[in-house]
PDB file of C-alpha atoms in Angstrom:
ATOM      1  CA  UNK A  98       9.247 -12.472   8.189  1.00 96.00           C
ATOM      2  CA  UNK A  99       9.099  -8.720   7.736  1.00 98.00           C
ATOM      3  CA  UNK A 100       7.238  -7.673   4.578  1.00 98.00           C
ATOM      4  CA  UNK A 101       7.449  -4.137   3.230  1.00 98.00           C
ATOM      5  CA  UNK A 102       4.725  -2.808   0.934  1.00 98.00           C
ATOM      6  CA  UNK A 103       4.703   0.533  -0.858  1.00 98.00           C
ATOM      7  CA  UNK A 104       1.345   1.879  -2.004  1.00 98.00           C
ATOM      8  CA  UNK A 105       2.713   3.776  -4.988  1.00 98.00           C
ATOM      9  CA  UNK A 106       0.273   6.617  -5.531  1.00 97.00           C
ATOM     10  CA  UNK A 107       0.401  10.405  -5.674  1.00 96.00           C
ATOM     11  CA  UNK A 108      -0.822  12.849  -3.057  1.00 95.00           C
ATOM     12  CA  UNK A 109      -3.442  13.895  -5.631  1.00 95.00           C
ATOM     13  CA  UNK A 110      -5.182  10.529  -5.149  1.00 94.00           C
ATOM     14  CA  UNK A 111      -5.561  10.914  -1.385  1.00 93.00           C
ATOM     15  CA  UNK A 112      -9.268  10.659  -0.440  1.00 92.00           C
ATOM     16  CA  UNK A 113      -8.997  13.628   1.927  1.00 92.00           C
ATOM     17  CA  UNK A 114      -8.362  15.961  -1.034  1.00 91.00           C
ATOM     18  CA  UNK A 115     -11.291  14.517  -3.001  1.00 89.00           C
ATOM     19  CA  UNK A 116      -9.981  15.881  -6.298  1.00 89.00           C
ATOM     20  CA  UNK A 117     -12.307  15.048  -9.231  1.00 84.00           C
ATOM     21  CA  UNK A 118     -10.923  12.399 -11.557  1.00 78.00           C
ATOM     22  CA  UNK A 119     -11.378  14.699 -14.554  1.00 75.00           C
ATOM     23  CA  UNK A 120      -8.962  17.227 -13.014  1.00 81.00           C
ATOM     24  CA  UNK A 121      -5.542  17.452 -14.683  1.00 87.00           C
ATOM     25  CA  UNK A 122      -4.065  15.342 -11.918  1.00 92.00           C
ATOM     26  CA  UNK A 123      -0.798  14.673 -13.712  1.00 94.00           C
ATOM     27  CA  UNK A 124      -0.118  18.404 -13.856  1.00 94.00           C
ATOM     28  CA  UNK A 125      -0.822  18.686 -10.130  1.00 93.00           C
ATOM     29  CA  UNK A 126       1.444  15.717  -9.428  1.00 95.00           C
ATOM     30  CA  UNK A 127       4.171  17.637 -11.263  1.00 94.00           C
ATOM     31  CA  UNK A 128       6.634  14.709 -11.456  1.00 96.00           C
ATOM     32  CA  UNK A 129       6.351  14.128  -7.699  1.00 96.00           C
ATOM     33  CA  UNK A 130       5.594  10.412  -8.034  1.00 97.00           C
ATOM     34  CA  UNK A 131       8.380   9.742 -10.518  1.00 97.00           C
ATOM     35  CA  UNK A 132      10.970  11.588  -8.436  1.00 97.00           C
ATOM     36  CA  UNK A 133       9.805   9.938  -5.198  1.00 97.00           C
ATOM     37  CA  UNK A 134      10.057   6.496  -6.741  1.00 98.00           C
ATOM     38  CA  UNK A 135      13.706   7.129  -7.555  1.00 98.00           C
ATOM     39  CA  UNK A 136      14.360   8.380  -4.024  1.00 98.00           C
ATOM     40  CA  UNK A 137      12.656   5.329  -2.544  1.00 98.00           C
ATOM     41  CA  UNK A 138      14.654   2.953  -4.712  1.00 98.00           C
ATOM     42  CA  UNK A 139      17.910   4.577  -3.609  1.00 98.00           C
ATOM     43  CA  UNK A 140      16.864   4.338   0.025  1.00 98.00           C
ATOM     44  CA  UNK A 141      15.934   0.661  -0.268  1.00 98.00           C
ATOM     45  CA  UNK A 142      19.209  -0.049  -2.041  1.00 98.00           C
ATOM     46  CA  UNK A 143      21.128   1.727   0.734  1.00 98.00           C
ATOM     47  CA  UNK A 144      19.861  -0.792   3.292  1.00 98.00           C
ATOM     48  CA  UNK A 145      19.629  -3.744   0.885  1.00 98.00           C
ATOM     49  CA  UNK A 146      15.875  -4.082   1.402  1.00 98.00           C
ATOM     50  CA  UNK A 147      13.254  -5.388  -1.015  1.00 98.00           C
ATOM     51  CA  UNK A 148       9.634  -4.279  -1.221  1.00 98.00           C
ATOM     52  CA  UNK A 149       6.366  -5.059  -2.936  1.00 98.00           C
ATOM     53  CA  UNK A 150       5.182  -1.992  -4.850  1.00 98.00           C
ATOM     54  CA  UNK A 151       1.395  -1.851  -5.180  1.00 98.00           C
ATOM     55  CA  UNK A 152       1.390   0.525  -8.132  1.00 98.00           C
ATOM     56  CA  UNK A 153      -1.626   2.614  -9.094  1.00 98.00           C
ATOM     57  CA  UNK A 154      -2.537   2.215 -12.751  1.00 97.00           C
ATOM     58  CA  UNK A 155      -2.784   5.958 -13.266  1.00 96.00           C
ATOM     59  CA  UNK A 156       0.883   6.297 -12.301  1.00 97.00           C
ATOM     60  CA  UNK A 157       1.868   3.555 -14.739  1.00 97.00           C
ATOM     61  CA  UNK A 158       0.073   5.557 -17.417  1.00 96.00           C
ATOM     62  CA  UNK A 159       1.803   8.821 -16.422  1.00 97.00           C
ATOM     63  CA  UNK A 160       5.301   7.466 -15.812  1.00 97.00           C
ATOM     64  CA  UNK A 161       5.685   4.018 -17.429  1.00 97.00           C
ATOM     65  CA  UNK A 162       9.438   4.102 -16.866  1.00 97.00           C
ATOM     66  CA  UNK A 163       8.992   3.655 -13.110  1.00 97.00           C
ATOM     67  CA  UNK A 164       7.941   0.022 -13.621  1.00 98.00           C
ATOM     68  CA  UNK A 165      11.236  -0.856 -15.293  1.00 97.00           C
ATOM     69  CA  UNK A 166      13.184   1.003 -12.617  1.00 97.00           C
ATOM     70  CA  UNK A 167      11.432  -0.923  -9.832  1.00 98.00           C
ATOM     71  CA  UNK A 168      12.030  -4.251 -11.565  1.00 97.00           C
ATOM     72  CA  UNK A 169      15.691  -3.438 -12.228  1.00 97.00           C
ATOM     73  CA  UNK A 170      16.238  -3.143  -8.488  1.00 97.00           C
ATOM     74  CA  UNK A 171      14.724  -6.560  -7.785  1.00 97.00           C
ATOM     75  CA  UNK A 172      11.429  -5.447  -6.251  1.00 98.00           C
ATOM     76  CA  UNK A 173       7.981  -6.896  -6.837  1.00 98.00           C
ATOM     77  CA  UNK A 174       5.260  -5.184  -8.870  1.00 98.00           C
ATOM     78  CA  UNK A 175       1.706  -5.637  -7.597  1.00 98.00           C
ATOM     79  CA  UNK A 176      -1.432  -3.673  -8.499  1.00 98.00           C
ATOM     80  CA  UNK A 177      -3.346  -0.968  -6.622  1.00 98.00           C
ATOM     81  CA  UNK A 178      -6.257  -0.391  -8.986  1.00 96.00           C
ATOM     82  CA  UNK A 179      -6.319   2.202 -11.743  1.00 96.00           C
ATOM     83  CA  UNK A 180      -8.110   5.350 -10.574  1.00 93.00           C
ATOM     84  CA  UNK A 181      -7.919   4.987  -6.764  1.00 93.00           C
ATOM     85  CA  UNK A 182     -11.697   4.918  -6.589  1.00 92.00           C
ATOM     86  CA  UNK A 183     -13.017   2.933  -3.647  1.00 93.00           C
ATOM     87  CA  UNK A 184     -13.877  -0.491  -5.071  1.00 93.00           C
ATOM     88  CA  UNK A 185     -17.242  -0.575  -3.292  1.00 92.00           C
ATOM     89  CA  UNK A 186     -18.208   2.474  -5.357  1.00 93.00           C
ATOM     90  CA  UNK A 187     -17.556   0.574  -8.580  1.00 94.00           C
ATOM     91  CA  UNK A 188     -19.900  -1.786 -10.366  1.00 95.00           C
ATOM     92  CA  UNK A 189     -18.649  -5.301 -11.049  1.00 96.00           C
ATOM     93  CA  UNK A 190     -18.002  -4.326 -14.671  1.00 96.00           C
ATOM     94  CA  UNK A 191     -16.281  -1.139 -13.515  1.00 96.00           C
ATOM     95  CA  UNK A 192     -13.956  -3.081 -11.239  1.00 97.00           C
ATOM     96  CA  UNK A 193     -13.175  -5.527 -14.050  1.00 98.00           C
ATOM     97  CA  UNK A 194     -12.279  -2.600 -16.324  1.00 97.00           C
ATOM     98  CA  UNK A 195      -9.866  -1.285 -13.705  1.00 96.00           C
ATOM     99  CA  UNK A 196      -8.221  -4.710 -13.476  1.00 97.00           C
ATOM    100  CA  UNK A 197      -8.062  -5.153 -17.252  1.00 97.00           C
ATOM    101  CA  UNK A 198      -6.597  -1.673 -17.755  1.00 96.00           C
ATOM    102  CA  UNK A 199      -3.828  -2.431 -15.297  1.00 95.00           C
ATOM    103  CA  UNK A 200      -3.029  -5.771 -16.884  1.00 95.00           C
ATOM    104  CA  UNK A 201      -2.828  -4.116 -20.295  1.00 96.00           C
ATOM    105  CA  UNK A 202      -0.482  -1.392 -19.031  1.00 96.00           C
ATOM    106  CA  UNK A 203       1.796  -3.899 -17.305  1.00 97.00           C
ATOM    107  CA  UNK A 204       1.834  -6.243 -20.276  1.00 95.00           C
ATOM    108  CA  UNK A 205       4.142  -3.748 -22.020  1.00 94.00           C
ATOM    109  CA  UNK A 206       6.664  -4.471 -19.261  1.00 95.00           C
ATOM    110  CA  UNK A 207       6.168  -8.264 -19.347  1.00 95.00           C
ATOM    111  CA  UNK A 208       4.636  -8.130 -15.879  1.00 96.00           C
ATOM    112  CA  UNK A 209       1.707 -10.229 -14.709  1.00 96.00           C
ATOM    113  CA  UNK A 210       1.041  -9.016 -11.168  1.00 97.00           C
ATOM    114  CA  UNK A 211       0.258 -11.674  -8.590  1.00 98.00           C
ATOM    115  CA  UNK A 212      -0.830  -9.327  -5.803  1.00 98.00           C
ATOM    116  CA  UNK A 213      -3.564  -6.733  -5.414  1.00 98.00           C
ATOM    117  CA  UNK A 214      -4.359  -4.083  -2.818  1.00 98.00           C
ATOM    118  CA  UNK A 215      -7.494  -1.996  -3.112  1.00 96.00           C
ATOM    119  CA  UNK A 216      -7.489   1.782  -2.603  1.00 94.00           C
ATOM    120  CA  UNK A 217      -7.925   2.672   1.079  1.00 92.00           C
ATOM    121  CA  UNK A 218      -8.522  -1.005   1.924  1.00 93.00           C
ATOM    122  CA  UNK A 219     -12.019  -0.852   0.399  1.00 93.00           C
ATOM    123  CA  UNK A 220     -13.722  -4.134  -0.465  1.00 92.00           C
ATOM    124  CA  UNK A 221     -16.897  -5.587  -1.933  1.00 90.00           C
ATOM    125  CA  UNK A 222     -18.319  -9.083  -1.945  1.00 89.00           C
ATOM    126  CA  UNK A 223     -17.252 -10.269  -5.393  1.00 94.00           C
ATOM    127  CA  UNK A 224     -13.778  -8.725  -5.298  1.00 97.00           C
ATOM    128  CA  UNK A 225     -11.709 -11.779  -4.391  1.00 97.00           C
ATOM    129  CA  UNK A 226     -13.535 -13.996  -6.892  1.00 97.00           C
ATOM    130  CA  UNK A 227     -12.844 -11.503  -9.673  1.00 98.00           C
ATOM    131  CA  UNK A 228      -9.173 -11.273  -8.695  1.00 98.00           C
ATOM    132  CA  UNK A 229      -8.908 -15.058  -8.839  1.00 97.00           C
ATOM    133  CA  UNK A 230     -10.412 -15.155 -12.334  1.00 97.00           C
ATOM    134  CA  UNK A 231      -7.830 -12.631 -13.550  1.00 97.00           C
ATOM    135  CA  UNK A 232      -4.938 -14.711 -12.279  1.00 97.00           C
ATOM    136  CA  UNK A 233      -4.083 -13.033  -8.993  1.00 98.00           C
ATOM    137  CA  UNK A 234      -2.585 -15.235  -6.294  1.00 98.00           C
ATOM    138  CA  UNK A 235      -3.007 -12.958  -3.304  1.00 98.00           C
ATOM    139  CA  UNK A 236      -4.824  -9.928  -1.982  1.00 98.00           C
ATOM    140  CA  UNK A 237      -3.661  -7.494   0.700  1.00 98.00           C
ATOM    141  CA  UNK A 238      -6.740  -5.322   1.201  1.00 96.00           C
ATOM    142  CA  UNK A 239      -7.675  -6.394   4.726  1.00 95.00           C
ATOM    143  CA  UNK A 240      -6.753  -4.336   7.752  1.00 93.00           C
ATOM    144  CA  UNK A 241      -8.551  -5.768  10.791  1.00 90.00           C
ATOM    145  CA  UNK A 242      -9.798  -2.549  12.374  1.00 86.00           C
ATOM    146  CA  UNK A 243     -12.626  -0.098  11.754  1.00 79.00           C
ATOM    147  CA  UNK A 244     -12.025   3.540  10.770  1.00 75.00           C
ATOM    148  CA  UNK A 245     -14.103   6.177   8.927  1.00 71.00           C
ATOM    149  CA  UNK A 246     -12.453   5.012   5.677  1.00 70.00           C
ATOM    150  CA  UNK A 247     -12.616   1.227   5.982  1.00 70.00           C
ATOM    151  CA  UNK A 248     -14.017  -1.569   8.122  1.00 71.00           C
ATOM    152  CA  UNK A 249     -12.095  -4.791   8.595  1.00 71.00           C
ATOM    153  CA  UNK A 250     -13.349  -5.392  12.109  1.00 74.00           C
ATOM    154  CA  UNK A 251     -14.824  -8.766  11.110  1.00 80.00           C
ATOM    155  CA  UNK A 252     -11.255 -10.112  11.037  1.00 82.00           C
ATOM    156  CA  UNK A 253      -9.795 -10.943  14.440  1.00 83.00           C
ATOM    157  CA  UNK A 254      -6.094 -10.635  13.607  1.00 88.00           C
ATOM    158  CA  UNK A 255      -3.611 -10.096  10.804  1.00 93.00           C
ATOM    159  CA  UNK A 256      -2.538 -13.675  10.138  1.00 95.00           C
ATOM    160  CA  UNK A 257      -2.493 -14.658   6.442  1.00 97.00           C
ATOM    161  CA  UNK A 258      -5.390 -16.886   5.432  1.00 97.00           C
ATOM    162  CA  UNK A 259      -6.967 -18.443   2.340  1.00 97.00           C
ATOM    163  CA  UNK A 260     -10.317 -17.390   0.910  1.00 97.00           C
ATOM    164  CA  UNK A 261     -12.733 -20.126  -0.148  1.00 95.00           C
ATOM    165  CA  UNK A 262     -11.718 -19.667  -3.783  1.00 96.00           C
ATOM    166  CA  UNK A 263      -8.042 -20.323  -2.987  1.00 97.00           C
ATOM    167  CA  UNK A 264      -6.864 -16.702  -3.057  1.00 98.00           C
ATOM    168  CA  UNK A 265      -4.379 -15.967  -0.276  1.00 98.00           C
ATOM    169  CA  UNK A 266      -5.019 -12.917   1.909  1.00 98.00           C
ATOM    170  CA  UNK A 267      -2.079 -11.091   3.514  1.00 98.00           C
ATOM    171  CA  UNK A 268      -3.572  -8.522   5.888  1.00 96.00           C
ATOM    172  CA  UNK A 269      -1.891  -5.324   6.965  1.00 95.00           C
ATOM    173  CA  UNK A 270      -0.357  -5.979  10.356  1.00 95.00           C
ATOM    174  CA  UNK A 271      -2.277  -4.900  13.426  1.00 94.00           C
ATOM    175  CA  UNK A 272      -1.005  -5.470  16.942  1.00 93.00           C
ATOM    176  CA  UNK A 273      -3.855  -6.805  19.081  1.00 89.00           C
ATOM    177  CA  UNK A 274      -3.942  -6.850  22.866  1.00 84.00           C
ATOM    178  CA  UNK A 275      -7.409  -7.399  24.280  1.00 83.00           C
ATOM    179  CA  UNK A 276      -9.631  -4.663  22.867  1.00 82.00           C
ATOM    180  CA  UNK A 277      -6.629  -2.582  21.749  1.00 85.00           C
ATOM    181  CA  UNK A 278      -5.741  -2.716  18.053  1.00 88.00           C
ATOM    182  CA  UNK A 279      -2.792  -0.757  16.664  1.00 91.00           C
ATOM    183  CA  UNK A 280      -2.026  -0.866  12.904  1.00 91.00           C
ATOM    184  CA  UNK A 281       1.598  -0.851  11.808  1.00 93.00           C
ATOM    185  CA  UNK A 282       2.877   1.655   9.281  1.00 92.00           C
ATOM    186  CA  UNK A 283       1.221   4.487   7.415  1.00 93.00           C
ATOM    187  CA  UNK A 284      -0.465   7.137   9.561  1.00 92.00           C
ATOM    188  CA  UNK A 285       0.285   5.139  12.708  1.00 93.00           C
ATOM    189  CA  UNK A 286       4.030   5.213  12.108  1.00 95.00           C
ATOM    190  CA  UNK A 287       3.781   8.979  11.700  1.00 93.00           C
ATOM    191  CA  UNK A 288       1.657   9.285  14.816  1.00 92.00           C
ATOM    192  CA  UNK A 289       3.714   7.107  17.165  1.00 94.00           C
ATOM    193  CA  UNK A 290       7.197   7.351  15.712  1.00 95.00           C
ATOM    194  CA  UNK A 291       9.668   4.523  15.054  1.00 96.00           C
ATOM    195  CA  UNK A 292      10.492   3.521  18.630  1.00 95.00           C
ATOM    196  CA  UNK A 293       6.929   2.813  19.773  1.00 95.00           C
ATOM    197  CA  UNK A 294       6.032   1.171  16.477  1.00 95.00           C
ATOM    198  CA  UNK A 295       9.168  -0.992  16.666  1.00 95.00           C
ATOM    199  CA  UNK A 296       7.974  -2.334  19.995  1.00 95.00           C
ATOM    200  CA  UNK A 297       4.765  -3.499  18.320  1.00 95.00           C
ATOM    201  CA  UNK A 298       6.670  -4.969  15.351  1.00 95.00           C
ATOM    202  CA  UNK A 299       8.681  -7.163  17.687  1.00 95.00           C
ATOM    203  CA  UNK A 300       5.661  -8.195  19.763  1.00 94.00           C
ATOM    204  CA  UNK A 301       3.690  -9.118  16.642  1.00 95.00           C
ATOM    205  CA  UNK A 302       6.599 -10.991  15.079  1.00 96.00           C
ATOM    206  CA  UNK A 303       7.109 -13.009  18.261  1.00 95.00           C
ATOM    207  CA  UNK A 304       3.396 -13.841  18.230  1.00 93.00           C
ATOM    208  CA  UNK A 305       2.548 -14.693  14.600  1.00 95.00           C
ATOM    209  CA  UNK A 306       5.983 -14.536  12.892  1.00 96.00           C
ATOM    210  CA  UNK A 307       4.940 -12.071  10.186  1.00 97.00           C
ATOM    211  CA  UNK A 308       4.783  -8.294   9.937  1.00 97.00           C
ATOM    212  CA  UNK A 309       3.285  -6.541   6.892  1.00 98.00           C
ATOM    213  CA  UNK A 310       4.141  -2.835   6.884  1.00 97.00           C
ATOM    214  CA  UNK A 311       2.644  -0.306   4.471  1.00 97.00           C
ATOM    215  CA  UNK A 312       3.682   3.223   3.559  1.00 97.00           C
ATOM    216  CA  UNK A 313       2.948   5.833   0.848  1.00 97.00           C
ATOM    217  CA  UNK A 314       5.501   8.065  -0.927  1.00 96.00           C
ATOM    218  CA  UNK A 315       3.544  11.196   0.053  1.00 96.00           C
ATOM    219  CA  UNK A 316       4.149  10.255   3.692  1.00 97.00           C
ATOM    220  CA  UNK A 317       7.898  10.348   3.177  1.00 97.00           C
ATOM    221  CA  UNK A 318       8.642  13.287   0.904  1.00 97.00           C
ATOM    222  CA  UNK A 319       7.467  16.873   0.944  1.00 94.00           C
ATOM    223  CA  UNK A 320       4.888  17.894  -1.626  1.00 93.00           C
ATOM    224  CA  UNK A 321       3.085  21.098  -2.562  1.00 89.00           C
ATOM    225  CA  UNK A 322      -0.674  20.567  -2.468  1.00 88.00           C
ATOM    226  CA  UNK A 323      -1.354  23.806  -4.321  1.00 81.00           C
ATOM    227  CA  UNK A 324      -4.248  22.167  -6.155  1.00 76.00           C
ATOM    228  CA  UNK A 325      -6.164  21.537  -2.938  1.00 79.00           C
ATOM    229  CA  UNK A 326      -6.898  25.054  -1.773  1.00 76.00           C
ATOM    230  CA  UNK A 327     -10.599  24.214  -1.557  1.00 79.00           C
ATOM    231  CA  UNK A 328     -10.035  22.251   1.669  1.00 84.00           C
ATOM    232  CA  UNK A 329     -10.903  23.852   5.008  1.00 88.00           C
ATOM    233  CA  UNK A 330      -7.833  24.621   7.073  1.00 86.00           C
ATOM    234  CA  UNK A 331      -8.456  21.849   9.638  1.00 87.00           C
ATOM    235  CA  UNK A 332      -8.479  19.224   6.874  1.00 87.00           C
ATOM    236  CA  UNK A 333      -5.287  20.587   5.366  1.00 85.00           C
ATOM    237  CA  UNK A 334      -3.627  20.470   8.781  1.00 87.00           C
ATOM    238  CA  UNK A 335      -4.719  16.856   9.248  1.00 87.00           C
ATOM    239  CA  UNK A 336      -3.585  15.949   5.721  1.00 89.00           C
ATOM    240  CA  UNK A 337      -0.081  17.212   6.499  1.00 90.00           C
ATOM    241  CA  UNK A 338       0.070  15.926  10.088  1.00 91.00           C
ATOM    242  CA  UNK A 339       3.664  14.960  10.967  1.00 92.00           C
ATOM    243  CA  UNK A 340       4.717  14.937   7.319  1.00 95.00           C
ATOM    244  CA  UNK A 341       7.170  14.171   5.914  1.00 96.00           C
ATOM    245  CA  UNK A 342       7.964  11.095   8.000  1.00 96.00           C
ATOM    246  CA  UNK A 343      11.103  10.002   6.193  1.00 97.00           C
ATOM    247  CA  UNK A 344      13.241   9.862   9.350  1.00 97.00           C
ATOM    248  CA  UNK A 345      10.762   7.538  11.087  1.00 97.00           C
ATOM    249  CA  UNK A 346      10.554   5.289   8.058  1.00 97.00           C
ATOM    250  CA  UNK A 347      14.313   5.132   7.591  1.00 97.00           C
ATOM    251  CA  UNK A 348      14.760   4.204  11.257  1.00 97.00           C
ATOM    252  CA  UNK A 349      12.558   1.107  10.931  1.00 97.00           C
ATOM    253  CA  UNK A 350      13.892   0.358   7.445  1.00 97.00           C
ATOM    254  CA  UNK A 351      17.392   0.074   8.853  1.00 97.00           C
ATOM    255  CA  UNK A 352      16.382  -1.961  11.903  1.00 97.00           C
ATOM    256  CA  UNK A 353      14.431  -4.844  10.329  1.00 97.00           C
ATOM    257  CA  UNK A 354      15.196  -7.198   7.379  1.00 98.00           C
ATOM    258  CA  UNK A 355      12.330  -6.092   5.135  1.00 98.00           C
ATOM    259  CA  UNK A 356      11.562  -8.168   2.056  1.00 98.00           C
ATOM    260  CA  UNK A 357       8.811  -8.518  -0.535  1.00 98.00           C
ATOM    261  CA  UNK A 358       5.973 -11.016  -0.827  1.00 98.00           C
ATOM    262  CA  UNK A 359       7.380 -12.739  -3.896  1.00 98.00           C
ATOM    263  CA  UNK A 360      10.587 -13.784  -2.116  1.00 98.00           C
ATOM    264  CA  UNK A 361       8.606 -15.311   0.754  1.00 98.00           C
ATOM    265  CA  UNK A 362       5.689 -16.783  -1.153  1.00 98.00           C
ATOM    266  CA  UNK A 363       6.122 -20.431  -0.122  1.00 97.00           C
ATOM    267  CA  UNK A 364       6.339 -19.593   3.584  1.00 98.00           C
ATOM    268  CA  UNK A 365       3.352 -17.240   3.372  1.00 98.00           C
ATOM    269  CA  UNK A 366       1.238 -19.949   1.722  1.00 97.00           C
ATOM    270  CA  UNK A 367       2.179 -22.428   4.443  1.00 97.00           C
ATOM    271  CA  UNK A 368       1.205 -19.909   7.129  1.00 96.00           C
ATOM    272  CA  UNK A 369      -2.087 -19.113   5.379  1.00 96.00           C
ATOM    273  CA  UNK A 370      -3.034 -22.800   5.083  1.00 94.00           C
ATOM    274  CA  UNK A 371      -2.434 -23.321   8.811  1.00 90.00           C
ATOM    275  CA  UNK A 372      -4.713 -20.359   9.647  1.00 85.00           C
ATOM    276  CA  UNK A 373      -7.723 -21.906   7.902  1.00 74.00           C
TER     277      UNK A 373
END
């Protein structure tokens, strides 16, 4: 199966910009996230694709109407935390507050999210147990590589598995060949382009029969980061490297039958149980 996940957040939440949370971030966003959501929904509808939207709580607070629009188009709503703070920087009570805030916001839309993805794939020891207590069925915060932002190198591959508490984990897909590990989607789609990435999609699908792709709206649509003038030029160049990548994303969107987690839940659970 080919699973498509959208980390629905604004460019203002990107760690590289390091904008203080007390900044008027909604003003800097300037409707970007709302407009991009509409563009994404039209694009997905064009190719008859479904996605799981891991929505940041702050965006639900700013633009509550986007939740109804996503649901109207038959997509899945999952949760991406509230503030986009790395979860390992939060206390246990702080993480619980982020979860509870999201549940309260989504309750107005009659949504009880079943999936969670942490900001920047950050994790801490008690995270999965807390998610289980709050009624989550799956997590998707593991990416089995190590980078300056996250470390999932303890995981050998990207097969779904079940944590000891019964929570299902659906890792971000990483193609593994010996010591070579290549993540699929996000920065790596921008870096390699759709043709090289497609080769890895097919190889991974033939191997483990599941591909989980991730992407952010700020990777697809042009934005004006006029609130981030404090960054040194080399960081701003890196932040905008090969952006926007809409053409690359549309190429793989058209080529593969992307779907959301919810529509494939039974099969995913069966795969996860076999991995344990």
